[in-house]
Amino acid sequence: MADSTKTLKRSSTERGGSQDTKRPRTDDNGVDAMAAKANPYLAHLNQEDSDGPASHSFKSPLDRMERHNTTADQALKAEDSDTNPWTGRPHSQQYYRILKTRRDLPVSKQRQEFLDMYHSAQILVFVGETGSGKTTQIPQYVLYDELPHLTGKLIACTQPRRVAAMSVAQRVADELDVTLGEEVGYSIRFENRTGPKTLLKYMTDGQLLREAMHDHDMSRYGCIILDEAHERTLATDILMALLKQIAERRKDLKIIVMSATLDAQKFQTYFNNAPLLAVPGRTHPVEIFYTPEPERDYVEAAVRTVLQIHASEPEGDILLFLTGEEEIEDACRRISLEVDEMIRESDAGPMAVYPLYGTLPPHQQQRIFDKAPEPFRKGGRPGRKCIVATNIAETSLTIDGIVYVVDPGFSKQKIYNPRTRVESLLVSPISKASAQQRAGRAGRTRPGKCFRLYTESAFKKELIEQTYPEILRSNLANTVLELKKLGVEDLVHFDLMDPPAPETMMRALEELNYLACLDDDGELTTLGSLASEFPLDPALAVMLISSPEFYCSNEMLSITSLLSVPQIWVRPNNARKRADEMKQQFAHPDGDHLTLLNAYHAFKAAEQRGEDLKKWCHEHFLSYRHLSSADNVRAQLKRIMETHGIELVSTPFQNKEYYVNIRRALLAGFFMQVAMRESANSKVYKTVKDDQLVMIHPSTVLTAAYDWVVYNEFVLTTKQYVRTVTNIRPEWLLEIAPHYYDLDTFEKGEIKSALTRITEKVRRRQAMKGGK
Amino acid sequence: MTSRRDANDEDDGYDDIPLHHQRPFGTGLHKKPIAFVSASSLSTVTQPPSSAASSQPAGASVADLYLSMVLPDDAAAAASAPRSASAPPSTAPAADPTSTTIPSEPTPSAATATTTSVPSQPCPVCSLPLPPSHDPAALAAHNTSLAHQLCLPYSPPPSALDRTRMGLTYLSAHGWDPDARRGLGAEEQGIQFPLKPRVREERLGLGAPAPARRPGEKGKDGEEASKKGRLLDAKKVRKMAAEDRKRREELREELFGDGKLEKYLGVGRAAQSAPPPGPRAAERRRGLGT
């Protein structure tokens, strides 16, 4: 990282130098040269010297601009000019087309106002509703003011979601008429598309946090923009607290906090009454409807509402909010079926139904922007599209044409209980703020309607005002490790906007202590420092770091990568049985982790044979997308392991201990996620120390009921499940994690007595061996 | 000073019950005894209570108020009379400037009689005069008196967190007090307790009533449970029916057994002549299910 900063600085000085040497020459050539420059027929003559990196030979409109003292007019002129001030190449036709639409965006009218405020304050809070253009425009406004090519200090703009960082970076690269990855780039976990020329960088908030671990002052950056701050993701919250501190030390660092909702006063007060600039969104009134009675089944009610709208409301697209993939696919199917019937029976118009959720492949996500279908015949009833989405569509996505919103009042929310150490995704009521945001989606193009599938009194009584920020709902083990690495000493008085509950913090500290990442005084250990280098959960990182001791670091690397991507198993509704049969092919009797590994090995073998991988995956009911991203993750993690000298070793596949080693290595990180079977015939397991009663998730390949298992995650629905489970032997626990399985500190119970019996057995066996 | 104790004897009933039953209250007191009793730094400690006295009634007045509510007027007068006779505390108003808020109606005459014997040192907490410090028993009695207890600031029970936890050690090392009921953060303004997860019945609409969940649960969630329930029904049904019959018989026995009701209703004579009770009794009998 330090290297790239250096090269960047060097290149900018080179550029400066070349300008000085070349300018007098153009003067010598006099008027002719100037004319030649302006003459479009002679444009090819300029081509040569605008190609290289030192290309600022032309009179750049930026030359007249003074950093932190520019005006909107100057910037507009620079944007209007024939040559691209950032690359020196002439602007393309597409550029001007986009420029025209950019000038129509609501933020565009307040460019001067923004600059004035930006000049006068170090920290600025910016509020603009979705669709105001803030995410794409504000960073560019800053770019024309910061002039980062002069200082070598980049502009960073953070996004909570990877997809957003990628797509917005692409869009802005188009708008600036530059190649993505050069002047404008992005950086997300496991993928970095920036180069030495990069001036503006979109990145996930988590990524900026990781960078800060090695650069406590964020000295690479001249301006940091935190976008979508209203979402209050864990990383954004931590960044805000860090930047608040850094701003004290680095007076030259500018910070912009951007939010889509009007509760920005909270941000203002937090940042010592920073000035606030608000851009009104383009919104029309939205009429809101409630149900008279609570609904028994909100999915059914939602489907009915959509059909009702289709039957009786004038033209306009529908946006339905549901909670998860399964529910959305189910609703899509039901709506399509019903609409077909409506078309047959009552001559209804056509309707295209599109799902939208995070794990959907990008090209399918793109389909939501398709136009609504045409009516069947001229003058027939209008067609419309219906988008069934999770709360991604709430703020971060702008879909034009939506006139009707159906809101059942739920979303899936993560919640962490430090007392049982269970982090789960639960369907929970949304907040009032969320409900208003959802309703607002209906008024983007013309006055709209929002149908809420609950009563008005439920809205008033059951919904909380604001969604709880993620930091209050998460396991903080990873965060605490990062903060420690960031040099935060006092976690108690760390100035967070919403500090987490003390118990949550205590749990995180203890987990890290058990993983030997923190010592008993809460100081970072060598292992902890190494673990923080991996963009992984501490347990996974520790497992990976200690895997060479079990002679299987190659395998653990694969398993870690597979656990870091979404489920690789595909189980379509219409072919569940066949999918399960296919999965059985890869099944390992000892557990799901090993089955994952088998599937990955089969995938790599198919790759070696040169098969069509997409086809192969389809046939075997595996997700090509997730397997290849696991492959990518693996390569990245491998690089990190190599730079830190962690050996990559394997035993021969024929070795009797091959799988045993892997199972033991799992415990090195996951010894805190172990469950013991309650009794001989029971299907119920009890988690160690937390005493939660759980069942093994039905997706498991385990057929025999083993007494002891290690699990990857805890799933809380109406029942409690553990998912991705592997059989282990209790002796290993005592051997690999003796500090956690210290019987003196164990609470009395079945697990303690079972472990005591095992200790006895081990002792006796050793005594016998010793005797012989 | 034994006289002070005598005064309290009367209130013993009131003294003991709250102390015994409100465990946290007692525990809190046990934790910080010194802070309240230390009379050495009188000047500094009296300030807060005196300001508190203006907003909330001081010890004696609370007791009086309570008495006036519980006992009727004449009884109150009767009760206060012996109390004043034996008790120096109510004499305090005359000597103590801070206790002017205390209604001085009870026994002004007795007050003058006993002022001289009381070294008027007001308790910093309840602003009642303290017994002399050389008498620990009296001091203890004062400290456990209702008036004194009511004036103590409420001290919440100590946190239930396990004190041996490494996480707690770290937090305390950085100045977080688990018993102070504070959160984390720059001003320790954070939430004190983690958010609670609430599992919802699948697909149940927002605001739908909670009891409606039970039948749903039976349908989807616990199919085995409902099956089991049905099986048990088959076994138990006879037993339950028998029990039911027995209960009804007992009830009938109770109602009709001694024949008083029949006599009262006038069965026999009234069976023919008085129609109104007749059908009702028959109905009742049928209802009680023979």
PDB file of C-alpha atoms in Angstrom, chain B residues 113-288:
ATOM      1  CA  ALA B 113     -39.329  19.503  77.736  1.00  0.00           C
ATOM      2  CA  THR B 114     -36.754  17.341  76.000  1.00  0.00           C
ATOM      3  CA  THR B 115     -34.712  19.749  73.882  1.00  0.00           C
ATOM      4  CA  THR B 116     -32.012  20.100  76.421  1.00  0.00           C
ATOM      5  CA  SER B 117     -31.178  16.416  76.548  1.00  0.00           C
ATOM      6  CA  VAL B 118     -30.683  16.104  72.769  1.00  0.00           C
ATOM      7  CA  PRO B 119     -27.390  17.105  71.195  1.00  0.00           C
ATOM      8  CA  SER B 120     -29.035  18.330  68.014  1.00  0.00           C
ATOM      9  CA  GLN B 121     -26.921  16.869  65.294  1.00  0.00           C
ATOM     10  CA  PRO B 122     -29.090  16.227  62.282  1.00  0.00           C
ATOM     11  CA  CYS B 123     -28.647  13.087  60.286  1.00  0.00           C
ATOM     12  CA  PRO B 124     -27.357  14.081  56.860  1.00  0.00           C
ATOM     13  CA  VAL B 125     -29.738  11.719  55.203  1.00  0.00           C
ATOM     14  CA  CYS B 126     -33.068  12.124  56.870  1.00  0.00           C
ATOM     15  CA  SER B 127     -32.332  15.344  58.793  1.00  0.00           C
ATOM     16  CA  LEU B 128     -33.636  13.794  61.974  1.00  0.00           C
ATOM     17  CA  PRO B 129     -31.384  14.288  64.972  1.00  0.00           C
ATOM     18  CA  LEU B 130     -28.782  11.594  65.307  1.00  0.00           C
ATOM     19  CA  PRO B 131     -28.227   9.636  68.473  1.00  0.00           C
ATOM     20  CA  PRO B 132     -24.798  10.263  69.985  1.00  0.00           C
ATOM     21  CA  SER B 133     -22.035   8.511  68.125  1.00  0.00           C
ATOM     22  CA  HIS B 134     -20.799   6.579  71.155  1.00  0.00           C
ATOM     23  CA  ASP B 135     -23.912   4.495  71.102  1.00  0.00           C
ATOM     24  CA  PRO B 136     -23.575   2.131  68.157  1.00  0.00           C
ATOM     25  CA  ALA B 137     -26.787   0.299  68.943  1.00  0.00           C
ATOM     26  CA  ALA B 138     -28.793   3.492  68.753  1.00  0.00           C
ATOM     27  CA  LEU B 139     -27.011   4.473  65.599  1.00  0.00           C
ATOM     28  CA  ALA B 140     -27.873   1.158  64.046  1.00  0.00           C
ATOM     29  CA  ALA B 141     -31.458   1.603  65.128  1.00  0.00           C
ATOM     30  CA  HIS B 142     -31.515   4.995  63.558  1.00  0.00           C
ATOM     31  CA  ASN B 143     -30.041   3.694  60.333  1.00  0.00           C
ATOM     32  CA  THR B 144     -32.629   0.970  60.051  1.00  0.00           C
ATOM     33  CA  SER B 145     -35.536   3.220  60.934  1.00  0.00           C
ATOM     34  CA  LEU B 146     -38.226   3.676  58.327  1.00  0.00           C
ATOM     35  CA  ALA B 147     -37.691   7.400  58.106  1.00  0.00           C
ATOM     36  CA  HIS B 148     -33.995   7.028  57.467  1.00  0.00           C
ATOM     37  CA  GLN B 149     -34.488   4.248  54.940  1.00  0.00           C
ATOM     38  CA  LEU B 150     -37.032   6.194  52.970  1.00  0.00           C
ATOM     39  CA  CYS B 151     -34.672   9.131  52.656  1.00  0.00           C
ATOM     40  CA  LEU B 152     -31.791   7.056  51.334  1.00  0.00           C
ATOM     41  CA  PRO B 153     -31.182   7.476  47.665  1.00  0.00           C
ATOM     42  CA  TYR B 154     -32.351   4.379  45.823  1.00  0.00           C
ATOM     43  CA  SER B 155     -29.403   2.123  45.257  1.00  0.00           C
ATOM     44  CA  PRO B 156     -30.100  -0.498  42.618  1.00  0.00           C
ATOM     45  CA  PRO B 157     -29.023  -4.066  43.170  1.00  0.00           C
ATOM     46  CA  PRO B 158     -25.545  -4.921  41.955  1.00  0.00           C
ATOM     47  CA  SER B 159     -25.248  -6.300  38.482  1.00  0.00           C
ATOM     48  CA  ALA B 160     -25.585 -10.040  38.096  1.00  0.00           C
ATOM     49  CA  LEU B 161     -22.549 -10.289  35.831  1.00  0.00           C
ATOM     50  CA  ASP B 162     -20.029 -12.922  36.735  1.00  0.00           C
ATOM     51  CA  ARG B 163     -17.146 -10.989  38.292  1.00  0.00           C
ATOM     52  CA  THR B 164     -14.515 -13.452  37.168  1.00  0.00           C
ATOM     53  CA  ARG B 165     -15.107 -12.904  33.460  1.00  0.00           C
ATOM     54  CA  MET B 166     -12.140 -11.669  31.493  1.00  0.00           C
ATOM     55  CA  GLY B 167     -14.317  -9.228  29.549  1.00  0.00           C
ATOM     56  CA  LEU B 168     -15.505  -7.612  32.739  1.00  0.00           C
ATOM     57  CA  THR B 169     -11.965  -7.342  34.041  1.00  0.00           C
ATOM     58  CA  TYR B 170     -11.013  -5.453  30.912  1.00  0.00           C
ATOM     59  CA  LEU B 171     -13.986  -3.120  31.046  1.00  0.00           C
ATOM     60  CA  SER B 172     -13.481  -2.382  34.753  1.00  0.00           C
ATOM     61  CA  ALA B 173      -9.796  -1.757  34.113  1.00  0.00           C
ATOM     62  CA  HIS B 174     -10.875   0.978  31.739  1.00  0.00           C
ATOM     63  CA  GLY B 175     -13.184   2.521  34.230  1.00  0.00           C
ATOM     64  CA  TRP B 176     -16.517   0.912  33.578  1.00  0.00           C
ATOM     65  CA  ASP B 177     -18.449   0.068  36.725  1.00  0.00           C
ATOM     66  CA  PRO B 178     -20.822  -2.867  36.278  1.00  0.00           C
ATOM     67  CA  ASP B 179     -23.016  -1.676  39.163  1.00  0.00           C
ATOM     68  CA  ALA B 180     -23.323   1.897  38.012  1.00  0.00           C
ATOM     69  CA  ARG B 181     -25.997   1.115  35.441  1.00  0.00           C
ATOM     70  CA  ARG B 182     -24.102   2.812  32.676  1.00  0.00           C
ATOM     71  CA  GLY B 183     -23.370   1.787  29.136  1.00  0.00           C
ATOM     72  CA  LEU B 184     -20.219   2.173  27.072  1.00  0.00           C
ATOM     73  CA  GLY B 185     -19.235   5.164  24.987  1.00  0.00           C
ATOM     74  CA  ALA B 186     -17.625   8.553  25.449  1.00  0.00           C
ATOM     75  CA  GLU B 187     -20.158   9.529  28.094  1.00  0.00           C
ATOM     76  CA  GLU B 188     -21.090   5.969  28.952  1.00  0.00           C
ATOM     77  CA  GLN B 189     -24.377   6.741  27.257  1.00  0.00           C
ATOM     78  CA  GLY B 190     -24.734   3.439  25.427  1.00  0.00           C
ATOM     79  CA  ILE B 191     -27.416   0.842  25.956  1.00  0.00           C
ATOM     80  CA  GLN B 192     -27.039  -1.160  29.158  1.00  0.00           C
ATOM     81  CA  PHE B 193     -28.432  -4.454  28.003  1.00  0.00           C
ATOM     82  CA  PRO B 194     -28.251  -6.282  24.709  1.00  0.00           C
ATOM     83  CA  LEU B 195     -31.288  -6.247  22.457  1.00  0.00           C
ATOM     84  CA  LYS B 196     -33.530  -9.244  22.797  1.00  0.00           C
ATOM     85  CA  PRO B 197     -34.290 -11.385  19.787  1.00  0.00           C
ATOM     86  CA  ARG B 198     -37.957 -12.108  19.314  1.00  0.00           C
ATOM     87  CA  VAL B 199     -38.921 -15.072  17.197  1.00  0.00           C
ATOM     88  CA  ARG B 200     -42.155 -14.584  15.334  1.00  0.00           C
ATOM     89  CA  GLU B 201     -44.607 -17.085  14.086  1.00  0.00           C
ATOM     90  CA  GLU B 202     -43.802 -17.553  10.413  1.00  0.00           C
ATOM     91  CA  ARG B 203     -45.755 -15.281   8.112  1.00  0.00           C
ATOM     92  CA  LEU B 204     -47.985 -13.938  10.850  1.00  0.00           C
ATOM     93  CA  GLY B 205     -48.937 -10.401   9.967  1.00  0.00           C
ATOM     94  CA  LEU B 206     -47.812  -7.374  11.908  1.00  0.00           C
ATOM     95  CA  GLY B 207     -49.951  -6.634  14.934  1.00  0.00           C
ATOM     96  CA  ALA B 208     -51.849  -9.882  14.730  1.00  0.00           C
ATOM     97  CA  PRO B 209     -52.766 -10.900  18.281  1.00  0.00           C
ATOM     98  CA  ALA B 210     -50.350 -13.095  20.209  1.00  0.00           C
ATOM     99  CA  PRO B 211     -52.875 -15.742  21.374  1.00  0.00           C
ATOM    100  CA  ALA B 212     -53.634 -16.438  17.731  1.00  0.00           C
ATOM    101  CA  ARG B 213     -50.195 -17.994  17.577  1.00  0.00           C
ATOM    102  CA  ARG B 214     -51.118 -21.058  19.562  1.00  0.00           C
ATOM    103  CA  PRO B 215     -53.320 -22.836  17.043  1.00  0.00           C
ATOM    104  CA  GLY B 216     -50.831 -21.913  14.327  1.00  0.00           C
ATOM    105  CA  GLU B 217     -48.024 -23.483  16.276  1.00  0.00           C
ATOM    106  CA  LYS B 218     -49.925 -26.682  16.622  1.00  0.00           C
ATOM    107  CA  GLY B 219     -50.609 -26.775  12.922  1.00  0.00           C
ATOM    108  CA  LYS B 220     -47.128 -26.121  11.582  1.00  0.00           C
ATOM    109  CA  ASP B 221     -44.600 -26.290  14.271  1.00  0.00           C
ATOM    110  CA  GLY B 222     -45.288 -29.163  16.533  1.00  0.00           C
ATOM    111  CA  GLU B 223     -47.020 -31.779  14.503  1.00  0.00           C
ATOM    112  CA  GLU B 224     -45.596 -34.490  16.679  1.00  0.00           C
ATOM    113  CA  ALA B 225     -46.814 -32.708  19.764  1.00  0.00           C
ATOM    114  CA  SER B 226     -50.374 -32.514  18.547  1.00  0.00           C
ATOM    115  CA  LYS B 227     -50.280 -36.161  17.502  1.00  0.00           C
ATOM    116  CA  LYS B 228     -48.988 -37.093  20.890  1.00  0.00           C
ATOM    117  CA  GLY B 229     -51.747 -35.025  22.432  1.00  0.00           C
ATOM    118  CA  ARG B 230     -54.342 -36.941  20.516  1.00  0.00           C
ATOM    119  CA  LEU B 231     -52.888 -40.254  21.591  1.00  0.00           C
ATOM    120  CA  LEU B 232     -52.961 -39.246  25.194  1.00  0.00           C
ATOM    121  CA  ASP B 233     -56.530 -38.168  24.781  1.00  0.00           C
ATOM    122  CA  ALA B 234     -57.518 -41.647  23.702  1.00  0.00           C
ATOM    123  CA  LYS B 235     -55.938 -43.158  26.763  1.00  0.00           C
ATOM    124  CA  LYS B 236     -57.070 -40.622  29.211  1.00  0.00           C
ATOM    125  CA  VAL B 237     -60.480 -39.986  27.930  1.00  0.00           C
ATOM    126  CA  ARG B 238     -62.142 -42.586  30.076  1.00  0.00           C
ATOM    127  CA  LYS B 239     -60.285 -41.496  33.154  1.00  0.00           C
ATOM    128  CA  MET B 240     -61.115 -37.913  32.454  1.00  0.00           C
ATOM    129  CA  ALA B 241     -64.749 -38.732  31.905  1.00  0.00           C
ATOM    130  CA  ALA B 242     -64.813 -40.622  35.184  1.00  0.00           C
ATOM    131  CA  GLU B 243     -63.233 -37.728  36.994  1.00  0.00           C
ATOM    132  CA  ASP B 244     -65.658 -35.362  35.404  1.00  0.00           C
ATOM    133  CA  ARG B 245     -68.591 -37.472  36.488  1.00  0.00           C
ATOM    134  CA  LYS B 246     -67.250 -37.702  39.985  1.00  0.00           C
ATOM    135  CA  ARG B 247     -66.881 -33.964  40.211  1.00  0.00           C
ATOM    136  CA  ARG B 248     -70.400 -33.394  39.005  1.00  0.00           C
ATOM    137  CA  GLU B 249     -71.758 -35.908  41.429  1.00  0.00           C
ATOM    138  CA  GLU B 250     -69.997 -34.198  44.261  1.00  0.00           C
ATOM    139  CA  LEU B 251     -71.444 -30.913  43.222  1.00  0.00           C
ATOM    140  CA  ARG B 252     -74.889 -32.379  43.027  1.00  0.00           C
ATOM    141  CA  GLU B 253     -74.417 -33.927  46.407  1.00  0.00           C
ATOM    142  CA  GLU B 254     -73.504 -30.578  47.758  1.00  0.00           C
ATOM    143  CA  LEU B 255     -76.487 -28.872  46.240  1.00  0.00           C
ATOM    144  CA  PHE B 256     -79.172 -31.413  46.677  1.00  0.00           C
ATOM    145  CA  GLY B 257     -77.715 -33.927  49.090  1.00  0.00           C
ATOM    146  CA  ASP B 258     -79.102 -32.692  52.357  1.00  0.00           C
ATOM    147  CA  GLY B 259     -82.501 -32.128  50.897  1.00  0.00           C
ATOM    148  CA  LYS B 260     -82.567 -28.549  52.142  1.00  0.00           C
ATOM    149  CA  LEU B 261     -82.759 -27.154  48.650  1.00  0.00           C
ATOM    150  CA  GLU B 262     -85.614 -29.449  47.771  1.00  0.00           C
ATOM    151  CA  LYS B 263     -87.334 -28.384  50.896  1.00  0.00           C
ATOM    152  CA  TYR B 264     -86.630 -24.771  50.072  1.00  0.00           C
ATOM    153  CA  LEU B 265     -87.822 -25.116  46.531  1.00  0.00           C
ATOM    154  CA  GLY B 266     -90.779 -26.960  47.815  1.00  0.00           C
ATOM    155  CA  VAL B 267     -90.491 -30.112  45.811  1.00  0.00           C
ATOM    156  CA  GLY B 268     -93.304 -32.455  46.458  1.00  0.00           C
ATOM    157  CA  ARG B 269     -95.910 -29.826  47.111  1.00  0.00           C
ATOM    158  CA  ALA B 270     -94.651 -27.350  44.586  1.00  0.00           C
ATOM    159  CA  ALA B 271     -94.034 -29.968  41.962  1.00  0.00           C
ATOM    160  CA  GLN B 272     -97.639 -29.642  40.928  1.00  0.00           C
ATOM    161  CA  SER B 273     -98.698 -26.312  42.303  1.00  0.00           C
ATOM    162  CA  ALA B 274     -95.697 -24.054  41.684  1.00  0.00           C
ATOM    163  CA  PRO B 275     -94.570 -24.229  38.103  1.00  0.00           C
ATOM    164  CA  PRO B 276     -91.800 -21.550  38.031  1.00  0.00           C
ATOM    165  CA  PRO B 277     -89.189 -23.240  40.229  1.00  0.00           C
ATOM    166  CA  GLY B 278     -90.070 -26.632  38.869  1.00  0.00           C
ATOM    167  CA  PRO B 279     -88.606 -26.387  35.404  1.00  0.00           C
ATOM    168  CA  ARG B 280     -85.640 -24.456  36.698  1.00  0.00           C
ATOM    169  CA  ALA B 281     -84.782 -27.184  39.131  1.00  0.00           C
ATOM    170  CA  ALA B 282     -85.233 -29.770  36.437  1.00  0.00           C
ATOM    171  CA  GLU B 283     -83.043 -27.748  34.175  1.00  0.00           C
ATOM    172  CA  ARG B 284     -80.416 -27.489  36.820  1.00  0.00           C
ATOM    173  CA  ARG B 285     -80.519 -31.145  37.378  1.00  0.00           C
ATOM    174  CA  ARG B 286     -80.194 -31.831  33.705  1.00  0.00           C
ATOM    175  CA  GLY B 287     -77.441 -29.295  33.451  1.00  0.00           C
ATOM    176  CA  LEU B 288     -75.518 -30.937  36.198  1.00  0.00           C
TER     177      LEU B 288
END
